[in-house]
Each structure stands twice: as C-alpha cells, then as structure tokens.
N, CA and C atoms as an extended XYZ file, in Angstrom:
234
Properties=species:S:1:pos:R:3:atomname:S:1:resname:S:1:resid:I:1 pbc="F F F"
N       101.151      137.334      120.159 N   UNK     1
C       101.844      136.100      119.824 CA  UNK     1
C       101.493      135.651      118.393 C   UNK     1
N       100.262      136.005      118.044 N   UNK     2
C        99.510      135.352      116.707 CA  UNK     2
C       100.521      136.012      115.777 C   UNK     2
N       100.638      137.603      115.880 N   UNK     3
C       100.964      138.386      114.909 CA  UNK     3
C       103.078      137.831      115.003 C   UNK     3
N       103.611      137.530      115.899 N   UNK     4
C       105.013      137.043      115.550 CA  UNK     4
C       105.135      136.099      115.348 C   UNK     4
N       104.452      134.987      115.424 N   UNK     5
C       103.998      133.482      114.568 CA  UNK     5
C       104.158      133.855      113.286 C   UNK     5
N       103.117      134.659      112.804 N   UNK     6
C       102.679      135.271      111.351 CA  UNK     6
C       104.192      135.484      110.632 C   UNK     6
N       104.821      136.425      110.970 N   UNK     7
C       106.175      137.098      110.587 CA  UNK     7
C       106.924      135.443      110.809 C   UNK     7
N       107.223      134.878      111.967 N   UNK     8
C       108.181      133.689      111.468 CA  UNK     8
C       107.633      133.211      110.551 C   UNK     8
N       106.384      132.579      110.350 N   UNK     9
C       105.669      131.644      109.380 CA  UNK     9
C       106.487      132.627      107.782 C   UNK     9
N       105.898      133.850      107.735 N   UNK    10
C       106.205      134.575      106.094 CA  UNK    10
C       107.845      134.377      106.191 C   UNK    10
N       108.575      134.979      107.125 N   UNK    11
C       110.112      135.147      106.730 CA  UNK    11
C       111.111      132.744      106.542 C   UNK    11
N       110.081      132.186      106.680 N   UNK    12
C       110.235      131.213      106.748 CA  UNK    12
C       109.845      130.644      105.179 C   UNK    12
N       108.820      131.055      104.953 N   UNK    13
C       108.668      130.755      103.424 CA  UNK    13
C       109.536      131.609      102.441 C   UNK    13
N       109.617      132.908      102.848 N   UNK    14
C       110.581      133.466      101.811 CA  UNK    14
C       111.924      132.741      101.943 C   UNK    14
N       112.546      132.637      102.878 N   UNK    15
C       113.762      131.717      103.065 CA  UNK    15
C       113.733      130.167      102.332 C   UNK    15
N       113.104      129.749      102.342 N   UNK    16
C       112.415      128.319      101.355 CA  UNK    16
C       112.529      128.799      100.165 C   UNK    16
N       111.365      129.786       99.503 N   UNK    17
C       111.611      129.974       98.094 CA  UNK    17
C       112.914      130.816       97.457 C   UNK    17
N       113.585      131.450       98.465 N   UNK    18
C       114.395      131.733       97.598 CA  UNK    18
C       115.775      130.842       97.981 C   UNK    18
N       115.838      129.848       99.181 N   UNK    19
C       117.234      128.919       98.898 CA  UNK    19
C       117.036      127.790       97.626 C   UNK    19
N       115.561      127.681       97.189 N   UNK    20
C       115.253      126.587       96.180 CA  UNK    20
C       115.807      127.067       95.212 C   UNK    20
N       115.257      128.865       94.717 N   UNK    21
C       114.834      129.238       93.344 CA  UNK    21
C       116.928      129.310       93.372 C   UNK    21
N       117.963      129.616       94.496 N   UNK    22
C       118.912      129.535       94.058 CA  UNK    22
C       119.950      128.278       93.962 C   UNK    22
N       119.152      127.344       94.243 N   UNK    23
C       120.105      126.077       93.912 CA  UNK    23
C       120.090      125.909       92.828 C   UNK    23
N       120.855      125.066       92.023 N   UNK    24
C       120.711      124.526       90.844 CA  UNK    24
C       120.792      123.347       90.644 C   UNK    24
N       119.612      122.697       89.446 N   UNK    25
C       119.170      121.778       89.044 CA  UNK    25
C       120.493      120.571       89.028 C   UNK    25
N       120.096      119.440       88.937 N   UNK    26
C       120.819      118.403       88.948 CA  UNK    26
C       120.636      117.521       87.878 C   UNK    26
N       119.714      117.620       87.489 N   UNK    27
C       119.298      117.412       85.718 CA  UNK    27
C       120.555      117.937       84.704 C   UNK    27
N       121.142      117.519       83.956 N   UNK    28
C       121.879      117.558       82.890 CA  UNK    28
C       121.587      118.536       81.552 C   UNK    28
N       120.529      117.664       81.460 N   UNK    29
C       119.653      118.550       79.891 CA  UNK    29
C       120.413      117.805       78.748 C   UNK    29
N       120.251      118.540       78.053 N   UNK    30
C       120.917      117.993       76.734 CA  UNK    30
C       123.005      118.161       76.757 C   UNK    30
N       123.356      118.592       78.015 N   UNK    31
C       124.849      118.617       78.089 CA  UNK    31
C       125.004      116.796       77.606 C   UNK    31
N       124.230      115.990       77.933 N   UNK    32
C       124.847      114.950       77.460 CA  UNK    32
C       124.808      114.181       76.403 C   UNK    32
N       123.890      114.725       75.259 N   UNK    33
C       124.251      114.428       73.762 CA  UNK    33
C       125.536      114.304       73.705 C   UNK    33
N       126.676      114.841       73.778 N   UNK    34
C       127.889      115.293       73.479 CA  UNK    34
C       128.940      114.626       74.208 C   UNK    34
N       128.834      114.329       75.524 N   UNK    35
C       129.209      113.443       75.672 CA  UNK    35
C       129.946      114.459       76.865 C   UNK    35
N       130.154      115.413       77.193 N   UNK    36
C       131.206      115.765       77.779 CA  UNK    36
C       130.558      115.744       79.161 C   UNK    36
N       129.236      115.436       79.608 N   UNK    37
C       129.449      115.365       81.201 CA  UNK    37
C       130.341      114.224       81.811 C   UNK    37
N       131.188      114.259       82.803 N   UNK    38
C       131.819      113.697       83.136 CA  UNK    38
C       131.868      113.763       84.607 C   UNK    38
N       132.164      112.424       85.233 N   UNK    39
C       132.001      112.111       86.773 CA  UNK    39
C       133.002      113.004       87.706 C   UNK    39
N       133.983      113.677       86.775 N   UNK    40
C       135.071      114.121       87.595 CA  UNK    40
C       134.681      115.807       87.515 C   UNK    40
N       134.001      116.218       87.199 N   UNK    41
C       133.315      117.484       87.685 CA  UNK    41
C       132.528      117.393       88.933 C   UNK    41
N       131.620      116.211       89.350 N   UNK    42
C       131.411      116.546       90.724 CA  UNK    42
C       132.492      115.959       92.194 C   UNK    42
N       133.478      115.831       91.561 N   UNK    43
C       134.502      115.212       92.315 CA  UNK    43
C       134.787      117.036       93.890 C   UNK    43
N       134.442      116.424       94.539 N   UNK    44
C       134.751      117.354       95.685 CA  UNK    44
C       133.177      118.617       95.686 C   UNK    44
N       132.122      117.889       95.468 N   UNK    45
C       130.840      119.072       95.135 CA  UNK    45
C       130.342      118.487       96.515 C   UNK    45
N       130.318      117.732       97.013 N   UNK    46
C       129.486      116.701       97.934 CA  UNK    46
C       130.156      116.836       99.536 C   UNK    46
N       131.019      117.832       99.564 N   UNK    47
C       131.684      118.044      100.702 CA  UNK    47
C       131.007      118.919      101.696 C   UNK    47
N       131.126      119.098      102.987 N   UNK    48
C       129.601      120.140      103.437 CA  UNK    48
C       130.152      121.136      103.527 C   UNK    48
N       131.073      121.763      103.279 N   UNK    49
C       131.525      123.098      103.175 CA  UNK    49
C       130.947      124.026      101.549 C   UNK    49
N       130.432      123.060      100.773 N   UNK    50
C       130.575      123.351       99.301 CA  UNK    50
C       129.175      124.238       99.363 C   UNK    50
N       128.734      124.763       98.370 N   UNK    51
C       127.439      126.178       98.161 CA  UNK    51
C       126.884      124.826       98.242 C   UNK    51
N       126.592      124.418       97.460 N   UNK    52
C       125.683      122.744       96.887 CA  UNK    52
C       125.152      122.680       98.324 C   UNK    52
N       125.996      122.050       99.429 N   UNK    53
C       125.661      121.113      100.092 CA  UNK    53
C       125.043      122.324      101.397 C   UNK    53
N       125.360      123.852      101.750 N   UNK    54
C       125.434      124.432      102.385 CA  UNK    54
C       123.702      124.920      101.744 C   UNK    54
N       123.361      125.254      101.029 N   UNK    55
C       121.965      125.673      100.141 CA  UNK    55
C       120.898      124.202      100.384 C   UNK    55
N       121.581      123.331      100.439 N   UNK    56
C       120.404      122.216      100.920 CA  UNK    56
C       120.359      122.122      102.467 C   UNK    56
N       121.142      122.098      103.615 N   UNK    57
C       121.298      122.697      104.727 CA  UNK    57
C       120.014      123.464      105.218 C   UNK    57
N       120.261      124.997      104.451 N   UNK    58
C       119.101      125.513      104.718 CA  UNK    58
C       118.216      125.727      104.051 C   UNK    58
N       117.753      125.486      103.194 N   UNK    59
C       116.412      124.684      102.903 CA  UNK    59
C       115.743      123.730      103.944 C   UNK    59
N       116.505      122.733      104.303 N   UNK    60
C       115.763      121.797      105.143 CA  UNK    60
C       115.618      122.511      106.450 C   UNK    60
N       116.636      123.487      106.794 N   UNK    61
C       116.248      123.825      108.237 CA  UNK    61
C       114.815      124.943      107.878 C   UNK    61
N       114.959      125.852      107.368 N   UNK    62
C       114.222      126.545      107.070 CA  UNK    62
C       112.394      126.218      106.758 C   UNK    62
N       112.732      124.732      106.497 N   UNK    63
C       111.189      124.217      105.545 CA  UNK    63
C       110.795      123.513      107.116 C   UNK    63
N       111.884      123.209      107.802 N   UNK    64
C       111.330      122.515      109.369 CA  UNK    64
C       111.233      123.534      110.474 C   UNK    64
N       111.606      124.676      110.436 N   UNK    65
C       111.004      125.837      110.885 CA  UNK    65
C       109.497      126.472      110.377 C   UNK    65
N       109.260      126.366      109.175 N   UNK    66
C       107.994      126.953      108.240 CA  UNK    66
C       107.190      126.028      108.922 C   UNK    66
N       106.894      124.832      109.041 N   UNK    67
C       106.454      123.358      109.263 CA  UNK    67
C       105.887      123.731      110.849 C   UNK    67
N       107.017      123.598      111.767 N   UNK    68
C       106.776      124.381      112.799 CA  UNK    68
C       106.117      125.261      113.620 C   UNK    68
N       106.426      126.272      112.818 N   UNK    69
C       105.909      127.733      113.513 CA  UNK    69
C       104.434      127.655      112.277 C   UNK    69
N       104.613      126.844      111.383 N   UNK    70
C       102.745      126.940      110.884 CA  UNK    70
C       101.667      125.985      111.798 C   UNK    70
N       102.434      125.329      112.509 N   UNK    71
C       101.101      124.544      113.149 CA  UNK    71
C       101.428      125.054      114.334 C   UNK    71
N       102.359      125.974      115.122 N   UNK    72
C       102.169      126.608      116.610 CA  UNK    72
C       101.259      127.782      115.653 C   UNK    72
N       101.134      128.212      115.102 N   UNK    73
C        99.848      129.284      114.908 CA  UNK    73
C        98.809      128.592      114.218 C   UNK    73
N        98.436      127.362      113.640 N   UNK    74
C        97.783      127.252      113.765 CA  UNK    74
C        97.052      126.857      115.086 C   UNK    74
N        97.466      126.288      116.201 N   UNK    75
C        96.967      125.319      117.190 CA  UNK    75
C        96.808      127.157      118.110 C   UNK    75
N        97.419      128.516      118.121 N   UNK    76
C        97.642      129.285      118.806 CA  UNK    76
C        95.805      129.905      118.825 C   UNK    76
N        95.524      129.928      117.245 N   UNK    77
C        94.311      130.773      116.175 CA  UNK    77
C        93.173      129.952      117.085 C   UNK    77
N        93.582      128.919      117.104 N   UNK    78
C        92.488      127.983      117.425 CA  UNK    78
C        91.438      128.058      118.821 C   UNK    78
C-alpha cells in the first residue's frame, strides 16, 4: 500500500508542475507601455470550456489529490 501511495503522491506532483509550468502568466509586462492591451482580448477567455480555465481545473484537482494521498501515506508510514 505504502509503495502505491508513493506512485500517486509522485504522478500527482508531476501533474501540478507541469499544469503550472504550462499555464500562462497573467501579468502583462511591459505590453502595456504602448498601450495596446486591451479588455476585449479577454472577452470569451473566462468561459470553462477555454485552455485558461480547463489548466486551472486541473491544477486544483490534481494539488487536492497530491494533498491527499500525501497525508494517507503519511498517517499509512506511521
């Protein structure tokens, strides 16, 4: 049991770091010196069908699975 705890716990963090490392930032940067960010580019981003909203989805499920299955092995070790 310890050792398939282990495997959810790892395939749970890799799933975390890599839905983070592929979202993208929400920070601007310097696009707005210039003036051209504009409100009507995120017009329809916020819908739950969209990558955006589907990549935060699982992240959260994924980080409440990691969360999870790290304290059933820890309390298992014990």
């Amino acid at each position: 049991m310890t050792t398939f705890m282990s495997v959810i716990v790892a395939l749970s963090a890799l799933g975390v770091t890599i839905s983070v490392m592929v979202q993208e930032s929400n920070q601007v940067g310097l696009g707005t010196l210039d003036g051209s960010g504009s409100a009507s580019s995120e017009w329809g981003a916020n819908r739950g069908t969209s990558r955006k909203e589907m990549l935060k989805r699982i992240t959260l499920v994924m980080s409440i699975i990691f969360f999870i299955s790290t304290i059933i092995l820890i309390a298992i070790t014990q």
